[in-house]
């Protein structure tokens, strides 16, 4: 399910919109600049962000660091620096990437992924390893890929949207729960959710079909 829009991933130079000649000349006169966003209070954020910044700088990228602890922080930082950067690099998991999606679409900035979540499904789907050195090199070398962006109830998402059991699982998998149990937390949370799960009926409508 897509809305026809695309999102550029895995970093590189973003296409310049019409009327951006002056900004293009300014960017051409300086090294590539990336905004690196991470939550230092997360399970991997604190240990990942500084080595990632060092490696990106080693590849000739000027890095601006910003600490984000909420979805609102993420959007605010991107909007604040959008006119002075070439790309956004986010250290986080799937939820963090989805939180960045609306503002990335609005600004047209490409997204670089540093997998720092528990599952990192989007990164795995795109073949981006959790190794910080390799992930940083992919970003620095400009490996662009355009992917579909879906929407549910006007909320954009990159790779998956769920109802039912998966949603209940997400509610149990709080930040503290994942920090404590890591990937094992998915199995533990699943047992808790299954113990109280009840069947339900749904009707799915599309432009040319209806399924019950």
XYZ file of C-alpha atoms in Angstrom:
212
model
C 0.000 0.000 0.000
C 1.687 3.167 -1.193
C 0.637 6.712 -1.834
C 2.855 7.140 -4.881
C 5.492 9.169 -3.126
C 9.076 8.034 -2.773
C 11.761 8.476 -0.154
C 15.491 8.515 -0.899
C 17.504 6.229 1.379
C 21.111 5.253 2.072
C 22.410 8.723 1.516
C 23.915 10.814 -1.145
C 23.239 14.113 -2.806
C 19.560 14.936 -2.878
C 17.950 16.336 -6.044
C 17.703 20.115 -5.790
C 14.226 21.643 -6.146
C 13.578 24.367 -8.688
C 14.867 27.767 -7.601
C 17.616 26.323 -5.428
C 20.551 27.564 -7.564
C 22.003 29.702 -4.805
C 21.892 26.860 -2.272
C 23.429 24.541 -4.859
C 26.372 26.887 -5.343
C 26.830 27.243 -1.590
C 26.831 23.471 -1.092
C 29.233 22.941 -3.956
C 31.720 25.209 -2.189
C 31.793 23.130 1.012
C 32.078 19.471 2.012
C 28.876 17.382 2.229
C 27.079 18.077 5.488
C 24.973 15.580 7.444
C 22.721 15.996 10.441
C 23.287 12.972 12.687
C 20.365 12.298 15.025
C 20.475 9.826 17.892
C 18.973 9.207 21.298
C 21.890 8.842 23.684
C 19.526 7.373 26.283
C 18.618 4.439 24.024
C 20.139 0.978 24.282
C 22.694 1.530 21.516
C 22.520 5.252 20.844
C 25.137 6.286 23.383
C 27.716 3.757 22.198
C 27.025 4.257 18.490
C 26.738 7.982 17.831
C 30.310 9.142 18.474
C 32.017 6.325 16.496
C 29.533 6.915 13.656
C 30.285 10.636 13.586
C 34.016 9.924 13.592
C 33.723 7.530 10.663
C 31.545 9.883 8.642
C 34.037 12.689 9.193
C 36.776 10.315 8.122
C 34.936 9.982 4.814
C 34.957 13.760 4.337
C 31.477 14.591 5.640
C 30.865 17.564 7.918
C 28.690 16.184 10.748
C 26.238 18.101 12.933
C 25.260 16.107 16.032
C 21.868 16.417 17.696
C 20.415 14.404 20.564
C 16.746 13.438 20.180
C 14.682 11.751 22.870
C 11.200 12.163 21.338
C 9.558 12.044 17.906
C 8.963 15.775 18.185
C 12.673 16.411 18.789
C 13.491 14.493 15.623
C 11.241 16.568 13.382
C 12.251 19.838 15.026
C 15.959 19.228 14.516
C 15.532 18.261 10.852
C 13.449 21.349 10.115
C 15.868 23.591 11.991
C 18.872 22.480 9.931
C 17.189 21.549 6.628
C 18.534 24.510 4.670
C 22.157 23.907 5.676
C 22.535 20.129 5.279
C 22.626 17.650 2.391
C 21.369 14.573 4.219
C 19.895 13.293 7.471
C 21.494 10.363 9.252
C 19.374 8.669 11.910
C 20.691 6.181 14.452
C 17.741 4.134 15.604
C 15.278 1.371 14.882
C 12.171 1.100 12.738
C 10.047 3.333 14.964
C 12.619 6.107 14.805
C 12.853 5.883 11.008
C 9.071 6.091 10.679
C 9.033 9.108 12.993
C 11.405 10.883 10.613
C 9.398 10.014 7.487
C 6.938 12.972 7.379
C 9.558 15.677 7.689
C 11.918 13.920 5.262
C 9.180 13.884 2.635
C 8.495 17.549 3.298
C 12.123 18.624 2.986
C 13.227 16.206 0.257
C 16.341 15.304 2.237
C 17.736 11.772 1.802
C 17.932 9.480 4.831
C 20.993 7.577 5.966
C 20.354 4.667 8.326
C 22.557 3.638 11.224
C 20.791 0.546 12.633
C 20.520 1.027 16.389
C 17.180 -0.536 17.236
C 16.166 -3.990 18.355
C 14.828 -5.471 15.111
C 16.094 -2.995 12.455
C 13.760 -4.502 9.873
C 14.026 -1.604 7.402
C 17.824 -1.686 7.514
C 17.886 -5.464 7.002
C 15.443 -5.184 4.092
C 17.776 -2.673 2.426
C 20.881 -4.728 3.161
C 22.378 -2.232 5.610
C 24.437 -4.059 8.260
C 24.503 -3.173 11.942
C 28.274 -2.716 11.741
C 28.808 1.021 12.162
C 31.842 1.169 9.873
C 30.023 -0.413 6.928
C 26.804 1.544 7.492
C 28.757 4.810 7.635
C 30.620 3.933 4.443
C 27.334 3.263 2.618
C 26.109 6.691 3.656
C 29.350 8.457 2.742
C 29.662 6.818 -0.678
C 26.211 7.983 -1.736
C 24.386 4.700 -2.331
C 20.932 6.123 -3.098
C 17.781 4.063 -3.316
C 14.221 5.303 -3.809
C 11.525 3.256 -2.085
C 7.760 3.507 -1.775
C 6.329 5.234 1.254
C 2.956 4.041 2.548
C 0.381 5.868 4.626
C -2.209 4.671 7.120
C -4.671 7.260 8.463
C -2.354 9.970 7.109
C 0.625 8.535 9.024
C 3.523 7.622 6.710
C 5.534 4.431 7.175
C 8.500 2.907 5.379
C 8.214 -0.860 5.362
C 5.418 -2.306 7.488
C 2.076 -1.397 9.060
C 0.224 -3.749 11.362
C -3.101 -4.381 13.102
C -4.156 -6.801 15.806
C -1.491 -8.942 17.449
C 1.462 -6.924 16.173
C 0.019 -3.700 17.553
C -0.536 -5.233 20.970
C 3.014 -6.578 20.847
C 4.343 -3.091 20.202
C 2.495 -1.763 23.252
C 4.211 -4.340 25.470
C 7.631 -3.701 23.902
C 8.312 -0.448 25.688
C 11.703 1.239 25.533
C 12.587 -0.052 29.011
C 11.440 -3.572 28.108
C 13.642 -3.660 24.993
C 16.585 -2.149 26.855
C 16.319 -4.837 29.518
C 15.776 -7.916 27.338
C 17.053 -6.918 23.880
C 15.895 -9.207 21.046
C 14.747 -11.804 23.603
C 12.084 -9.266 24.579
C 10.141 -9.998 21.378
C 9.593 -13.599 22.426
C 8.680 -12.668 25.986
C 6.279 -9.990 24.829
C 4.667 -12.386 22.349
C 3.858 -14.867 25.122
C 2.231 -12.112 27.174
C 0.134 -10.897 24.263
C -0.914 -14.375 23.096
C -2.122 -15.215 26.600
C -4.811 -12.562 26.353
C -5.399 -12.500 22.577
C -8.948 -12.819 21.239
C -10.028 -13.360 17.608
C -11.661 -10.477 15.749
C -13.277 -9.842 12.370
C -12.168 -7.231 9.862
C -13.301 -5.920 6.498
C -10.578 -4.698 4.148
C -11.599 -2.442 1.279
C -9.424 -1.391 -1.632
C -10.196 0.536 -4.795
C -11.394 -2.593 -6.589
C -11.973 -5.289 -3.990
C -13.446 -6.092 -0.579
C -12.231 -8.898 1.682
C -13.863 -10.041 4.941
